[in-house]
């Protein structure tokens, strides 16, 4: 796991070097982000030598205009590429900025852009630590769910004895390890190979035109991400979409229904679970010309022929696999989902209401980030899943799929 180590400007900054080493010993890759004040106490070179990685120091550090752009988006990149951020020593000033969302340097902007786990190890003089302002700020960080590694008591650099001393690097490193483990999703799909299709297909009409649909691929990609995070090996067969390939997933890019069918059949043997989230075109143009068709005054009809039903074919070769299909409907969702379940020999159908945004009601289905579905299972259940993010829906689909499999095995 990649950890961003934020170093604030305090006497304890030198201990951050020991912390970097302790984190690396626990298998973390450590990227250091220092404040200007931290550089007064310890040189970036120390961290660069220890971690073997570039040390990030300034929000605007560029010599050329191009560099300005790259350093100006550094905080976004650091925020995105790390799952955990530990700040040690966290000074009173940094804690105040974090608590109130101030962002005037690389570390504080990175913090604001960061959505992962945050571990804060404060260090400061006892009076500053006890000040109601600092305590109020700490309360905000605790409320936000950050992990706080409490400062110890002892003789501080200022000669005072009391709380404010940075916790020992080993203690902070253990807290980081515990926080990273707590975040790991359960690995209940370990050993599974999930063959997943997503996105639309494009069926050429001629050399430049095609028939397609509004599928964005977001639901399928969310399932791929969730399944991979839970330990599955995922083969994602994707039609053309504008989405980044999910991490840790084997991608197979296809365009047409025929290509998708071929890719699915090529990988079917490896699969223990097949999920067909793709919106496959039901028809394609028979013998589409390779050239662009020229305009004439005459009417033009397209001669459409059905594409192979991939899900039905998978259903017919099902074996021990769990097969899950989708049904995008504008009409009677549950009845249609159940009909498709039977017809295509599936274990579960995810029924998707494709709606247009109404008054005060955002759309679900194709392009939206949210979805609301009904799960119809082979064991006869109809499970409505309320509107939620596609990732949350993905998690629920996988939970129910595993449950359906257990139920089916038990009944045999
Ligand atoms: N599907 C498929 N191959 C096709 C068409 C559909 O594998 N040629 C799969 C989809 O991936 C989805 C399920 O079948 O998992 C249902 O797709 P949908 O378009 O809702 O249903 P159709 O069977 O095409 O029926 P209809 O168009 O009548 O609703």
XYZ file of C-alpha atoms and ligand atoms in Angstrom:
441
model
C 0.000 0.000 0.000
C 1.159 3.524 -0.787
C 1.330 5.895 2.152
C 1.764 9.652 1.937
C 3.801 10.852 4.911
C 3.138 14.520 5.693
C 5.891 16.131 7.723
C 5.171 19.341 9.633
C 7.689 21.838 10.962
C 8.489 20.917 14.533
C 11.508 19.754 16.481
C 10.122 16.222 16.153
C 10.422 16.401 12.338
C 13.618 14.340 12.557
C 11.563 11.467 14.016
C 9.590 11.392 10.753
C 12.699 9.903 9.147
C 12.539 7.004 11.605
C 8.819 6.737 10.898
C 9.463 6.537 7.139
C 11.823 3.644 7.788
C 9.399 1.916 10.188
C 6.634 2.176 7.569
C 8.860 0.735 4.860
C 9.773 -2.144 7.160
C 6.054 -2.901 7.337
C 5.815 -3.099 3.562
C 4.500 0.376 2.773
C 5.741 2.518 -0.092
C 6.306 5.958 1.420
C 6.004 9.284 -0.392
C 6.986 12.246 1.737
C 5.271 15.638 1.562
C 6.995 18.335 3.621
C 5.890 21.792 4.665
C 8.289 24.720 4.276
C 8.703 24.849 8.045
C 9.610 21.140 8.096
C 12.469 21.874 5.716
C 13.943 24.140 8.411
C 14.300 21.105 10.659
C 15.195 18.306 8.273
C 16.349 18.265 4.670
C 14.245 16.669 1.905
C 17.376 14.779 0.858
C 17.235 12.728 4.060
C 13.791 11.425 3.106
C 14.712 10.997 -0.559
C 17.715 8.875 0.442
C 15.670 6.826 2.922
C 12.652 6.181 0.713
C 14.396 6.200 -2.657
C 11.560 8.365 -3.934
C 11.010 11.974 -4.893
C 10.138 14.186 -1.923
C 7.311 16.654 -2.463
C 7.817 20.077 -0.972
C 6.142 22.959 -2.723
C 2.801 23.690 -4.319
C 4.377 25.987 -6.918
C 7.957 25.017 -7.495
C 8.259 25.294 -11.212
C 10.953 26.664 -13.394
C 8.971 26.489 -16.642
C 5.299 26.903 -17.465
C 4.974 23.161 -18.131
C 6.472 22.358 -14.766
C 4.076 24.802 -13.133
C 1.190 22.776 -14.434
C 2.652 19.496 -13.271
C 3.472 20.788 -9.796
C 0.126 22.580 -9.550
C -1.648 19.254 -9.920
C 0.830 17.367 -7.715
C -1.505 17.533 -4.733
C -4.289 15.888 -6.761
C -1.979 13.145 -7.924
C -0.588 12.505 -4.460
C -4.136 12.471 -3.073
C -5.314 9.995 -5.693
C -2.352 7.645 -5.650
C -2.344 6.982 -1.915
C -4.834 5.118 0.185
C -3.496 6.381 3.473
C -1.989 9.626 4.671
C -0.102 9.945 7.944
C 0.922 13.356 9.262
C 3.786 13.326 11.758
C 4.611 15.580 13.399
C 1.287 17.372 13.034
C 1.907 20.862 14.405
C -0.773 23.064 15.996
C -0.809 25.082 12.784
C -1.330 22.041 10.537
C -4.053 20.680 12.801
C -5.822 24.068 12.682
C -5.589 24.147 8.899
C -6.829 20.575 8.493
C -9.702 21.185 10.905
C -10.832 24.289 9.056
C -10.067 23.294 5.490
C -7.375 25.894 4.871
C -5.134 24.942 1.990
C -2.158 27.187 1.327
C 0.675 24.748 0.689
C 1.260 21.323 -0.815
C 0.530 19.321 2.339
C -2.689 21.147 3.232
C -4.003 21.069 -0.358
C -3.149 17.368 -0.561
C -5.065 16.820 2.680
C -8.140 18.583 1.266
C -8.022 16.593 -1.952
C -7.516 13.306 -0.098
C -10.375 10.851 0.465
C -8.527 7.930 2.094
C -7.613 7.108 5.692
C -5.862 9.888 7.640
C -3.623 9.227 10.632
C -2.546 12.285 12.636
C 0.301 12.256 15.164
C 0.392 15.657 16.901
C 3.511 17.144 18.484
C 3.798 20.544 20.116
C 4.460 22.387 23.314
C 2.152 21.461 26.224
C 0.456 24.873 26.409
C -0.261 24.847 22.686
C -1.638 21.297 22.958
C -3.850 22.188 25.920
C -5.143 25.387 24.319
C -8.912 25.234 23.728
C -8.349 26.197 20.075
C -6.105 23.160 19.484
C -8.425 20.880 21.449
C -11.439 22.120 19.453
C -9.530 21.473 16.235
C -8.554 17.985 17.420
C -12.201 17.265 18.230
C -13.058 18.083 14.597
C -10.419 15.703 13.280
C -11.650 12.934 15.581
C -15.227 13.552 14.477
C -14.068 13.235 10.861
C -12.942 9.699 11.662
C -9.205 10.358 11.485
C -6.977 8.074 13.519
C -5.194 10.106 16.199
C -1.935 8.828 17.642
C -1.948 10.716 20.936
C 1.161 12.624 21.911
C 3.067 11.264 24.883
C 4.045 13.053 28.073
C 7.602 13.897 28.825
C 10.258 16.529 28.897
C 9.666 18.682 25.841
C 12.286 20.635 23.933
C 11.025 23.809 25.526
C 11.950 22.466 28.974
C 8.365 21.844 30.092
C 7.158 18.451 31.277
C 3.695 17.529 29.950
C 1.781 16.191 26.981
C 2.840 17.236 23.495
C 5.683 14.907 22.641
C 5.391 13.045 19.321
C 4.476 9.387 19.818
C 7.327 6.986 19.083
C 7.763 6.191 15.357
C 7.158 2.484 16.038
C 3.845 3.302 17.719
C 2.766 5.526 14.817
C 3.802 2.880 12.269
C 1.738 0.259 14.132
C -1.276 2.615 14.123
C -0.868 3.085 10.362
C -0.690 -0.680 9.859
C -3.803 -1.258 11.966
C -5.694 1.493 10.107
C -4.705 0.048 6.721
C -5.858 -3.425 7.767
C -9.164 -2.171 9.094
C -9.798 -0.572 5.696
C -9.151 -3.723 3.660
C -12.480 -5.062 2.388
C -13.191 -8.682 3.217
C -11.608 -10.967 0.649
C -14.706 -13.107 0.145
C -14.179 -13.445 -3.614
C -10.677 -14.862 -3.385
C -10.329 -17.840 -5.718
C -13.197 -16.683 -7.980
C -12.713 -15.691 -11.602
C -15.398 -13.251 -12.642
C -16.084 -12.841 -16.321
C -17.817 -9.522 -16.707
C -19.131 -7.620 -19.693
C -19.850 -3.899 -19.611
C -20.737 -0.931 -21.763
C -22.603 -0.769 -25.037
C -21.682 -2.446 -28.290
C -21.354 -0.540 -31.558
C -22.708 -2.121 -34.692
C -21.361 -0.563 -37.892
C -23.813 0.690 -40.499
C -20.999 1.603 -42.875
C -17.387 2.749 -42.657
C -18.173 5.742 -40.412
C -21.571 5.157 -38.785
C -22.861 2.792 -36.185
C -25.853 1.755 -34.069
C -25.346 1.859 -30.316
C -27.135 2.748 -27.074
C -26.798 5.027 -24.055
C -24.978 2.567 -21.787
C -22.064 4.333 -20.049
C -20.474 1.151 -18.658
C -20.413 2.659 -15.145
C -22.411 -0.139 -13.507
C -20.210 -2.882 -14.985
C -17.003 -1.043 -14.128
C -18.229 -0.536 -10.550
C -18.769 -4.306 -10.280
C -15.268 -4.903 -11.674
C -13.723 -2.581 -9.079
C -15.701 -4.032 -6.196
C -14.985 -7.637 -7.214
C -11.254 -6.965 -7.627
C -11.136 -5.198 -4.240
C -12.728 -8.285 -2.681
C -10.053 -10.567 -4.080
C -11.591 -11.875 -7.316
C -9.681 -12.259 -10.537
C -11.718 -10.175 -12.969
C -11.790 -10.391 -16.758
C -13.656 -7.329 -17.991
C -14.889 -7.463 -21.576
C -15.815 -3.924 -22.373
C -17.549 -2.190 -25.226
C -16.424 1.366 -26.077
C -16.760 3.577 -22.961
C -15.146 6.702 -21.549
C -13.943 5.121 -18.320
C -10.484 4.383 -16.980
C -9.740 0.645 -16.752
C -10.242 -0.442 -13.119
C -7.075 -1.349 -11.189
C -6.063 -5.000 -11.082
C -8.517 -6.118 -13.750
C -7.756 -7.917 -17.037
C -9.317 -5.809 -19.797
C -10.503 -7.054 -23.168
C -11.713 -4.227 -25.400
C -14.356 -5.118 -27.980
C -16.646 -3.165 -30.237
C -19.428 -5.293 -31.697
C -21.792 -7.893 -30.264
C -20.013 -10.552 -32.326
C -16.620 -9.549 -30.902
C -18.086 -9.524 -27.392
C -19.530 -13.005 -27.902
C -16.180 -14.319 -29.104
C -14.310 -12.778 -26.140
C -16.845 -14.211 -23.683
C -16.589 -17.694 -25.191
C -12.769 -17.465 -25.178
C -12.769 -16.826 -21.413
C -15.797 -18.843 -20.329
C -13.819 -21.882 -19.193
C -11.864 -19.886 -16.602
C -14.952 -18.262 -15.109
C -16.654 -19.275 -11.877
C -19.081 -16.352 -12.088
C -20.333 -14.640 -15.258
C -21.927 -11.207 -15.006
C -23.384 -9.701 -18.152
C -23.833 -6.018 -17.462
C -23.251 -5.016 -21.084
C -26.026 -3.452 -23.122
C -25.521 -5.630 -26.168
C -27.128 -4.430 -29.389
C -29.917 -6.845 -30.331
C -29.519 -6.211 -34.065
C -26.724 -5.439 -36.429
C -26.607 -4.456 -40.070
C -26.200 -7.491 -42.258
C -23.165 -7.059 -44.513
C -22.364 -3.464 -43.524
C -20.240 -1.885 -46.280
C -16.697 -0.895 -45.329
C -16.995 2.443 -47.157
C -19.077 5.457 -46.210
C -22.521 5.232 -47.796
C -23.249 8.302 -49.960
C -26.405 10.359 -49.593
C -29.090 10.080 -52.297
C -32.605 11.481 -52.601
C -34.120 8.012 -52.130
C -35.337 6.545 -48.817
C -32.942 4.166 -47.181
C -33.745 1.160 -45.024
C -31.318 -0.832 -42.999
C -31.478 -4.568 -43.190
C -31.037 -5.588 -39.575
C -30.420 -9.106 -38.430
C -30.401 -10.315 -34.805
C -27.093 -10.592 -32.975
C -26.368 -13.765 -31.014
C -27.753 -13.647 -27.471
C -24.535 -14.055 -25.510
C -26.201 -14.468 -22.138
C -28.518 -17.184 -23.434
C -25.528 -19.045 -24.876
C -23.636 -18.744 -21.569
C -26.784 -19.971 -19.788
C -26.925 -23.013 -22.038
C -23.277 -23.863 -21.206
C -23.624 -22.895 -17.576
C -22.184 -25.914 -15.758
C -21.407 -25.036 -12.132
C -21.030 -21.367 -12.874
C -23.102 -18.656 -11.342
C -24.644 -16.654 -14.194
C -25.985 -13.164 -13.641
C -27.695 -11.083 -16.295
C -29.085 -7.600 -16.461
C -32.420 -6.395 -17.734
C -32.814 -2.771 -18.663
C -36.487 -2.009 -18.798
C -38.796 0.912 -19.207
C -41.889 -1.257 -18.601
C -42.776 -4.065 -16.161
C -39.402 -4.602 -14.570
C -39.937 -7.612 -12.315
C -41.984 -9.634 -14.813
C -39.472 -8.987 -17.598
C -36.524 -9.755 -15.330
C -38.086 -13.066 -14.309
C -38.880 -13.940 -17.919
C -35.227 -13.301 -18.898
C -34.008 -15.306 -15.876
C -35.952 -18.356 -17.061
C -35.304 -17.909 -20.763
C -31.564 -17.412 -20.435
C -31.048 -19.939 -17.622
C -29.580 -17.390 -15.166
C -29.237 -17.518 -11.386
C -29.990 -13.853 -10.929
C -31.153 -10.931 -13.034
C -30.389 -7.377 -12.044
C -33.412 -5.400 -13.135
C -32.573 -1.852 -13.983
C -35.178 0.871 -14.344
C -33.995 3.139 -17.091
C -35.662 6.424 -16.285
C -35.292 9.950 -17.531
C -34.733 12.640 -14.925
C -38.168 13.838 -13.828
C -39.085 16.908 -11.789
C -36.799 16.888 -8.742
C -35.929 13.291 -9.433
C -32.505 12.495 -10.866
C -32.186 9.735 -13.451
C -31.075 6.239 -12.596
C -29.777 3.677 -15.008
C -27.533 4.391 -17.946
C -25.433 7.549 -17.558
C -26.088 8.210 -13.873
C -23.598 7.606 -11.026
C -26.455 6.234 -8.955
C -28.730 3.329 -9.586
C -31.764 1.607 -8.105
C -32.318 -2.035 -9.026
C -34.412 -5.087 -8.323
C -32.656 -8.427 -7.958
C -34.676 -11.384 -9.160
C -33.173 -14.728 -8.146
C -33.482 -18.332 -9.262
C -34.631 -19.234 -5.757
C -37.721 -17.096 -6.384
C -36.836 -13.961 -4.453
C -37.443 -10.413 -5.604
C -35.114 -8.055 -3.755
C -35.518 -4.312 -4.275
C -32.268 -2.375 -3.761
C -32.844 1.282 -3.040
C -31.119 4.085 -4.863
C -27.394 4.189 -4.040
C -24.042 4.747 -5.740
C -23.235 2.210 -8.445
C -20.342 0.973 -6.280
C -22.725 0.300 -3.372
C -25.138 -1.451 -5.746
C -22.217 -3.478 -7.104
C -21.349 -4.624 -3.574
C -24.946 -5.671 -2.982
C -25.156 -7.580 -6.284
C -22.013 -9.548 -5.351
C -23.281 -10.186 -1.787
C -26.580 -11.538 -3.073
C -24.884 -13.563 -5.821
C -22.805 -15.412 -3.217
C -25.903 -15.954 -1.100
C -27.857 -17.325 -4.062
C -25.043 -19.762 -4.797
C -25.012 -20.991 -1.198
C -28.785 -21.420 -1.282
C -28.629 -23.337 -4.574
C -25.874 -25.643 -3.298
C -27.794 -26.274 -0.087
C -30.928 -27.287 -2.015
C -29.041 -29.849 -4.130
N -27.668 -9.861 -23.797
C -26.712 -10.609 -24.435
N -26.655 -10.659 -25.795
C -27.564 -9.990 -26.534
C -28.552 -9.226 -25.898
C -28.581 -9.189 -24.525
O -25.876 -11.225 -23.748
N -27.473 -10.050 -27.842
C -27.685 -9.852 -22.329
C -27.394 -8.510 -21.698
O -26.013 -8.372 -21.447
C -28.187 -8.566 -20.409
C -29.362 -9.454 -20.752
O -28.973 -10.172 -21.909
O -27.466 -9.174 -19.383
C -30.645 -8.742 -21.010
O -30.460 -7.736 -21.952
P -31.686 -6.833 -22.435
O -31.250 -5.954 -23.535
O -32.364 -6.244 -21.228
O -32.701 -7.947 -22.950
P -32.964 -8.620 -24.325
O -32.754 -10.081 -24.138
O -32.224 -7.954 -25.394
O -34.519 -8.416 -24.446
P -35.394 -7.115 -24.837
O -34.573 -6.332 -25.778
O -36.618 -7.716 -25.412
O -35.696 -6.404 -23.549
